[in-house]
Amino acid sequence: MDSGRRQGGIQQLLAAEQDAQHIVGAARNAKMARLKKAKEEADKEIAEYRAHMEAKFQRKVAESSGDSGANVKRLEEETEAKIQQLKLQAANISHDVVHMLLRHVTSVKN
């Protein structure tokens, strides 16, 4: 009876080992499926984000290139205003500069 019990116990152990292998295999397969699904979802989110950022970039490029005429005009106006300001400053001090130069040229030092 002892050997029968042993045989039964061994059979139970073998059956339990096979069940454990099936459970581990199923868990491994489920884990791989979840990882694959997560990777696909992440790839999809990345593609959507990339498309969103690309569209945003293209809008900025279109805005800046479409505005280039206005930018050039604005820069020309700013430049002209700065030139007029510098001319006015030069006109204000030119009289003093001429007097200073005449004083230095006409003074004699030994």
mmCIF file with all atom_site columns, C-alpha atoms in Angstrom:
data_model
loop_
_atom_site.group_PDB
_atom_site.id
_atom_site.type_symbol
_atom_site.label_atom_id
_atom_site.label_alt_id
_atom_site.label_comp_id
_atom_site.label_asym_id
_atom_site.label_entity_id
_atom_site.label_seq_id
_atom_site.pdbx_PDB_ins_code
_atom_site.Cartn_x
_atom_site.Cartn_y
_atom_site.Cartn_z
_atom_site.occupancy
_atom_site.B_iso_or_equiv
_atom_site.pdbx_formal_charge
_atom_site.auth_seq_id
_atom_site.auth_comp_id
_atom_site.auth_asym_id
_atom_site.auth_atom_id
_atom_site.pdbx_PDB_model_num
ATOM 1   C CA . MET A 1 1   ? 0.000  0.000   0.000   1.00 0.00 ? 1   MET A CA 1
ATOM 2   C CA . ASP A 1 2   ? 2.928  2.238   0.639   1.00 0.00 ? 2   ASP A CA 1
ATOM 3   C CA . SER A 1 3   ? 4.168  1.900   -2.918  1.00 0.00 ? 3   SER A CA 1
ATOM 4   C CA . GLY A 1 4   ? 0.656  2.628   -4.230  1.00 0.00 ? 4   GLY A CA 1
ATOM 5   C CA . ARG A 1 5   ? 0.483  5.755   -2.134  1.00 0.00 ? 5   ARG A CA 1
ATOM 6   C CA . ARG A 1 6   ? 3.917  6.758   -3.317  1.00 0.00 ? 6   ARG A CA 1
ATOM 7   C CA . GLN A 1 7   ? 2.924  6.196   -6.924  1.00 0.00 ? 7   GLN A CA 1
ATOM 8   C CA . GLY A 1 8   ? -0.244 8.215   -6.359  1.00 0.00 ? 8   GLY A CA 1
ATOM 9   C CA . GLY A 1 9   ? 1.735  10.981  -4.673  1.00 0.00 ? 9   GLY A CA 1
ATOM 10  C CA . ILE A 1 10  ? 4.264  11.040  -7.499  1.00 0.00 ? 10  ILE A CA 1
ATOM 11  C CA . GLN A 1 11  ? 1.446  11.164  -10.034 1.00 0.00 ? 11  GLN A CA 1
ATOM 12  C CA . GLN A 1 12  ? -0.125 14.058  -8.114  1.00 0.00 ? 12  GLN A CA 1
ATOM 13  C CA . LEU A 1 13  ? 3.206  15.880  -8.047  1.00 0.00 ? 13  LEU A CA 1
ATOM 14  C CA . LEU A 1 14  ? 3.694  15.367  -11.784 1.00 0.00 ? 14  LEU A CA 1
ATOM 15  C CA . ALA A 1 15  ? 0.161  16.558  -12.487 1.00 0.00 ? 15  ALA A CA 1
ATOM 16  C CA . ALA A 1 16  ? 0.666  19.595  -10.226 1.00 0.00 ? 16  ALA A CA 1
ATOM 17  C CA . GLU A 1 17  ? 3.962  20.378  -11.987 1.00 0.00 ? 17  GLU A CA 1
ATOM 18  C CA . GLN A 1 18  ? 2.255  20.204  -15.377 1.00 0.00 ? 18  GLN A CA 1
ATOM 19  C CA . ASP A 1 19  ? -0.569 22.428  -14.132 1.00 0.00 ? 19  ASP A CA 1
ATOM 20  C CA . ALA A 1 20  ? 2.001  24.910  -12.794 1.00 0.00 ? 20  ALA A CA 1
ATOM 21  C CA . GLN A 1 21  ? 3.812  24.893  -16.144 1.00 0.00 ? 21  GLN A CA 1
ATOM 22  C CA . HIS A 1 22  ? 0.515  25.594  -17.937 1.00 0.00 ? 22  HIS A CA 1
ATOM 23  C CA . ILE A 1 23  ? -0.308 28.421  -15.512 1.00 0.00 ? 23  ILE A CA 1
ATOM 24  C CA . VAL A 1 24  ? 3.166  29.951  -15.876 1.00 0.00 ? 24  VAL A CA 1
ATOM 25  C CA . GLY A 1 25  ? 2.993  29.619  -19.669 1.00 0.00 ? 25  GLY A CA 1
ATOM 26  C CA . ALA A 1 26  ? -0.443 31.243  -19.769 1.00 0.00 ? 26  ALA A CA 1
ATOM 27  C CA . ALA A 1 27  ? 0.767  34.070  -17.512 1.00 0.00 ? 27  ALA A CA 1
ATOM 28  C CA . ARG A 1 28  ? 3.829  34.554  -19.708 1.00 0.00 ? 28  ARG A CA 1
ATOM 29  C CA . ASN A 1 29  ? 1.657  34.694  -22.830 1.00 0.00 ? 29  ASN A CA 1
ATOM 30  C CA . ALA A 1 30  ? -0.752 37.145  -21.186 1.00 0.00 ? 30  ALA A CA 1
ATOM 31  C CA . LYS A 1 31  ? 2.184  39.324  -20.115 1.00 0.00 ? 31  LYS A CA 1
ATOM 32  C CA . MET A 1 32  ? 3.589  39.338  -23.648 1.00 0.00 ? 32  MET A CA 1
ATOM 33  C CA . ALA A 1 33  ? 0.166  40.245  -25.055 1.00 0.00 ? 33  ALA A CA 1
ATOM 34  C CA . ARG A 1 34  ? -0.169 43.139  -22.556 1.00 0.00 ? 34  ARG A CA 1
ATOM 35  C CA . LEU A 1 35  ? 3.331  44.390  -23.407 1.00 0.00 ? 35  LEU A CA 1
ATOM 36  C CA . LYS A 1 36  ? 2.577  44.216  -27.132 1.00 0.00 ? 36  LYS A CA 1
ATOM 37  C CA . LYS A 1 37  ? -0.713 46.085  -26.650 1.00 0.00 ? 37  LYS A CA 1
ATOM 38  C CA . ALA A 1 38  ? 0.996  48.734  -24.488 1.00 0.00 ? 38  ALA A CA 1
ATOM 39  C CA . LYS A 1 39  ? 3.704  49.203  -27.131 1.00 0.00 ? 39  LYS A CA 1
ATOM 40  C CA . GLU A 1 40  ? 1.094  49.589  -29.876 1.00 0.00 ? 40  GLU A CA 1
ATOM 41  C CA . GLU A 1 41  ? -0.817 52.160  -27.798 1.00 0.00 ? 41  GLU A CA 1
ATOM 42  C CA . ALA A 1 42  ? 2.391  54.066  -27.044 1.00 0.00 ? 42  ALA A CA 1
ATOM 43  C CA . ASP A 1 43  ? 3.341  54.065  -30.735 1.00 0.00 ? 43  ASP A CA 1
ATOM 44  C CA . LYS A 1 44  ? -0.125 55.376  -31.588 1.00 0.00 ? 44  LYS A CA 1
ATOM 45  C CA . GLU A 1 45  ? 0.150  58.169  -28.981 1.00 0.00 ? 45  GLU A CA 1
ATOM 46  C CA . ILE A 1 46  ? 3.615  59.075  -30.250 1.00 0.00 ? 46  ILE A CA 1
ATOM 47  C CA . ALA A 1 47  ? 2.355  59.258  -33.832 1.00 0.00 ? 47  ALA A CA 1
ATOM 48  C CA . GLU A 1 48  ? -0.586 61.464  -32.774 1.00 0.00 ? 48  GLU A CA 1
ATOM 49  C CA . TYR A 1 49  ? 1.703  63.767  -30.746 1.00 0.00 ? 49  TYR A CA 1
ATOM 50  C CA . ARG A 1 50  ? 4.199  63.985  -33.613 1.00 0.00 ? 50  ARG A CA 1
ATOM 51  C CA . ALA A 1 51  ? 1.406  64.837  -36.071 1.00 0.00 ? 51  ALA A CA 1
ATOM 52  C CA . HIS A 1 52  ? 0.067  67.500  -33.681 1.00 0.00 ? 52  HIS A CA 1
ATOM 53  C CA . MET A 1 53  ? 3.497  69.084  -33.204 1.00 0.00 ? 53  MET A CA 1
ATOM 54  C CA . GLU A 1 54  ? 4.229  68.951  -36.950 1.00 0.00 ? 54  GLU A CA 1
ATOM 55  C CA . ALA A 1 55  ? 0.917  70.702  -37.714 1.00 0.00 ? 55  ALA A CA 1
ATOM 56  C CA . LYS A 1 56  ? 1.694  73.330  -35.082 1.00 0.00 ? 56  LYS A CA 1
ATOM 57  C CA . PHE A 1 57  ? 5.152  73.855  -36.579 1.00 0.00 ? 57  PHE A CA 1
ATOM 58  C CA . GLN A 1 58  ? 3.734  74.145  -40.100 1.00 0.00 ? 58  GLN A CA 1
ATOM 59  C CA . ARG A 1 59  ? 1.228  76.771  -38.883 1.00 0.00 ? 59  ARG A CA 1
ATOM 60  C CA . LYS A 1 60  ? 4.060  78.787  -37.329 1.00 0.00 ? 60  LYS A CA 1
ATOM 61  C CA . VAL A 1 61  ? 6.101  78.543  -40.528 1.00 0.00 ? 61  VAL A CA 1
ATOM 62  C CA . ALA A 1 62  ? 3.110  79.625  -42.606 1.00 0.00 ? 62  ALA A CA 1
ATOM 63  C CA . GLU A 1 63  ? 2.416  82.553  -40.275 1.00 0.00 ? 63  GLU A CA 1
ATOM 64  C CA . SER A 1 64  ? 5.989  83.769  -40.300 1.00 0.00 ? 64  SER A CA 1
ATOM 65  C CA . SER A 1 65  ? 6.515  83.368  -44.055 1.00 0.00 ? 65  SER A CA 1
ATOM 66  C CA . GLY A 1 66  ? 3.153  84.912  -44.906 1.00 0.00 ? 66  GLY A CA 1
ATOM 67  C CA . ASP A 1 67  ? 3.979  87.849  -42.672 1.00 0.00 ? 67  ASP A CA 1
ATOM 68  C CA . SER A 1 68  ? 7.411  88.449  -44.185 1.00 0.00 ? 68  SER A CA 1
ATOM 69  C CA . GLY A 1 69  ? 6.212  91.440  -46.224 1.00 0.00 ? 69  GLY A CA 1
ATOM 70  C CA . ALA A 1 70  ? 4.779  93.041  -43.099 1.00 0.00 ? 70  ALA A CA 1
ATOM 71  C CA . ASN A 1 71  ? 7.976  92.268  -41.189 1.00 0.00 ? 71  ASN A CA 1
ATOM 72  C CA . VAL A 1 72  ? 10.119 93.849  -43.888 1.00 0.00 ? 72  VAL A CA 1
ATOM 73  C CA . LYS A 1 73  ? 7.927  96.953  -43.925 1.00 0.00 ? 73  LYS A CA 1
ATOM 74  C CA . ARG A 1 74  ? 8.029  97.219  -40.130 1.00 0.00 ? 74  ARG A CA 1
ATOM 75  C CA . LEU A 1 75  ? 11.822 96.837  -40.101 1.00 0.00 ? 75  LEU A CA 1
ATOM 76  C CA . GLU A 1 76  ? 12.187 99.482  -42.822 1.00 0.00 ? 76  GLU A CA 1
ATOM 77  C CA . GLU A 1 77  ? 10.014 101.887 -40.830 1.00 0.00 ? 77  GLU A CA 1
ATOM 78  C CA . GLU A 1 78  ? 12.006 101.256 -37.646 1.00 0.00 ? 78  GLU A CA 1
ATOM 79  C CA . THR A 1 79  ? 15.277 101.760 -39.529 1.00 0.00 ? 79  THR A CA 1
ATOM 80  C CA . GLU A 1 80  ? 14.080 105.001 -41.087 1.00 0.00 ? 80  GLU A CA 1
ATOM 81  C CA . ALA A 1 81  ? 12.936 106.300 -37.697 1.00 0.00 ? 81  ALA A CA 1
ATOM 82  C CA . LYS A 1 82  ? 16.335 105.451 -36.171 1.00 0.00 ? 82  LYS A CA 1
ATOM 83  C CA . ILE A 1 83  ? 18.146 107.206 -39.063 1.00 0.00 ? 83  ILE A CA 1
ATOM 84  C CA . GLN A 1 84  ? 16.014 110.335 -38.559 1.00 0.00 ? 84  GLN A CA 1
ATOM 85  C CA . GLN A 1 85  ? 16.737 110.249 -34.824 1.00 0.00 ? 85  GLN A CA 1
ATOM 86  C CA . LEU A 1 86  ? 20.501 109.992 -35.453 1.00 0.00 ? 86  LEU A CA 1
ATOM 87  C CA . LYS A 1 87  ? 20.367 112.852 -38.001 1.00 0.00 ? 87  LYS A CA 1
ATOM 88  C CA . LEU A 1 88  ? 18.566 115.023 -35.463 1.00 0.00 ? 88  LEU A CA 1
ATOM 89  C CA . GLN A 1 89  ? 21.154 114.231 -32.781 1.00 0.00 ? 89  GLN A CA 1
ATOM 90  C CA . ALA A 1 90  ? 23.975 114.993 -35.219 1.00 0.00 ? 90  ALA A CA 1
ATOM 91  C CA . ALA A 1 91  ? 22.364 118.311 -36.169 1.00 0.00 ? 91  ALA A CA 1
ATOM 92  C CA . ASN A 1 92  ? 22.024 119.250 -32.499 1.00 0.00 ? 92  ASN A CA 1
ATOM 93  C CA . ILE A 1 93  ? 25.704 118.698 -31.672 1.00 0.00 ? 93  ILE A CA 1
ATOM 94  C CA . SER A 1 94  ? 27.322 119.611 -35.002 1.00 0.00 ? 94  SER A CA 1
ATOM 95  C CA . HIS A 1 95  ? 27.613 123.289 -34.043 1.00 0.00 ? 95  HIS A CA 1
ATOM 96  C CA . ASP A 1 96  ? 29.475 122.369 -30.830 1.00 0.00 ? 96  ASP A CA 1
ATOM 97  C CA . VAL A 1 97  ? 31.754 119.927 -32.668 1.00 0.00 ? 97  VAL A CA 1
ATOM 98  C CA . VAL A 1 98  ? 32.670 122.574 -35.282 1.00 0.00 ? 98  VAL A CA 1
ATOM 99  C CA . HIS A 1 99  ? 33.554 125.091 -32.541 1.00 0.00 ? 99  HIS A CA 1
ATOM 100 C CA . MET A 1 100 ? 35.640 122.511 -30.674 1.00 0.00 ? 100 MET A CA 1
ATOM 101 C CA . LEU A 1 101 ? 37.566 121.610 -33.848 1.00 0.00 ? 101 LEU A CA 1
ATOM 102 C CA . LEU A 1 102 ? 38.173 125.262 -34.725 1.00 0.00 ? 102 LEU A CA 1
ATOM 103 C CA . ARG A 1 103 ? 39.420 125.964 -31.210 1.00 0.00 ? 103 ARG A CA 1
ATOM 104 C CA . HIS A 1 104 ? 41.872 123.034 -31.350 1.00 0.00 ? 104 HIS A CA 1
ATOM 105 C CA . VAL A 1 105 ? 43.070 123.854 -34.861 1.00 0.00 ? 105 VAL A CA 1
ATOM 106 C CA . THR A 1 106 ? 43.601 127.544 -34.178 1.00 0.00 ? 106 THR A CA 1
ATOM 107 C CA . SER A 1 107 ? 45.301 127.176 -30.812 1.00 0.00 ? 107 SER A CA 1
ATOM 108 C CA . VAL A 1 108 ? 49.101 127.135 -30.924 1.00 0.00 ? 108 VAL A CA 1
ATOM 109 C CA . LYS A 1 109 ? 51.106 125.166 -28.415 1.00 0.00 ? 109 LYS A CA 1
ATOM 110 C CA . ASN A 1 110 ? 54.893 125.295 -28.047 1.00 0.00 ? 110 ASN A CA 1
#
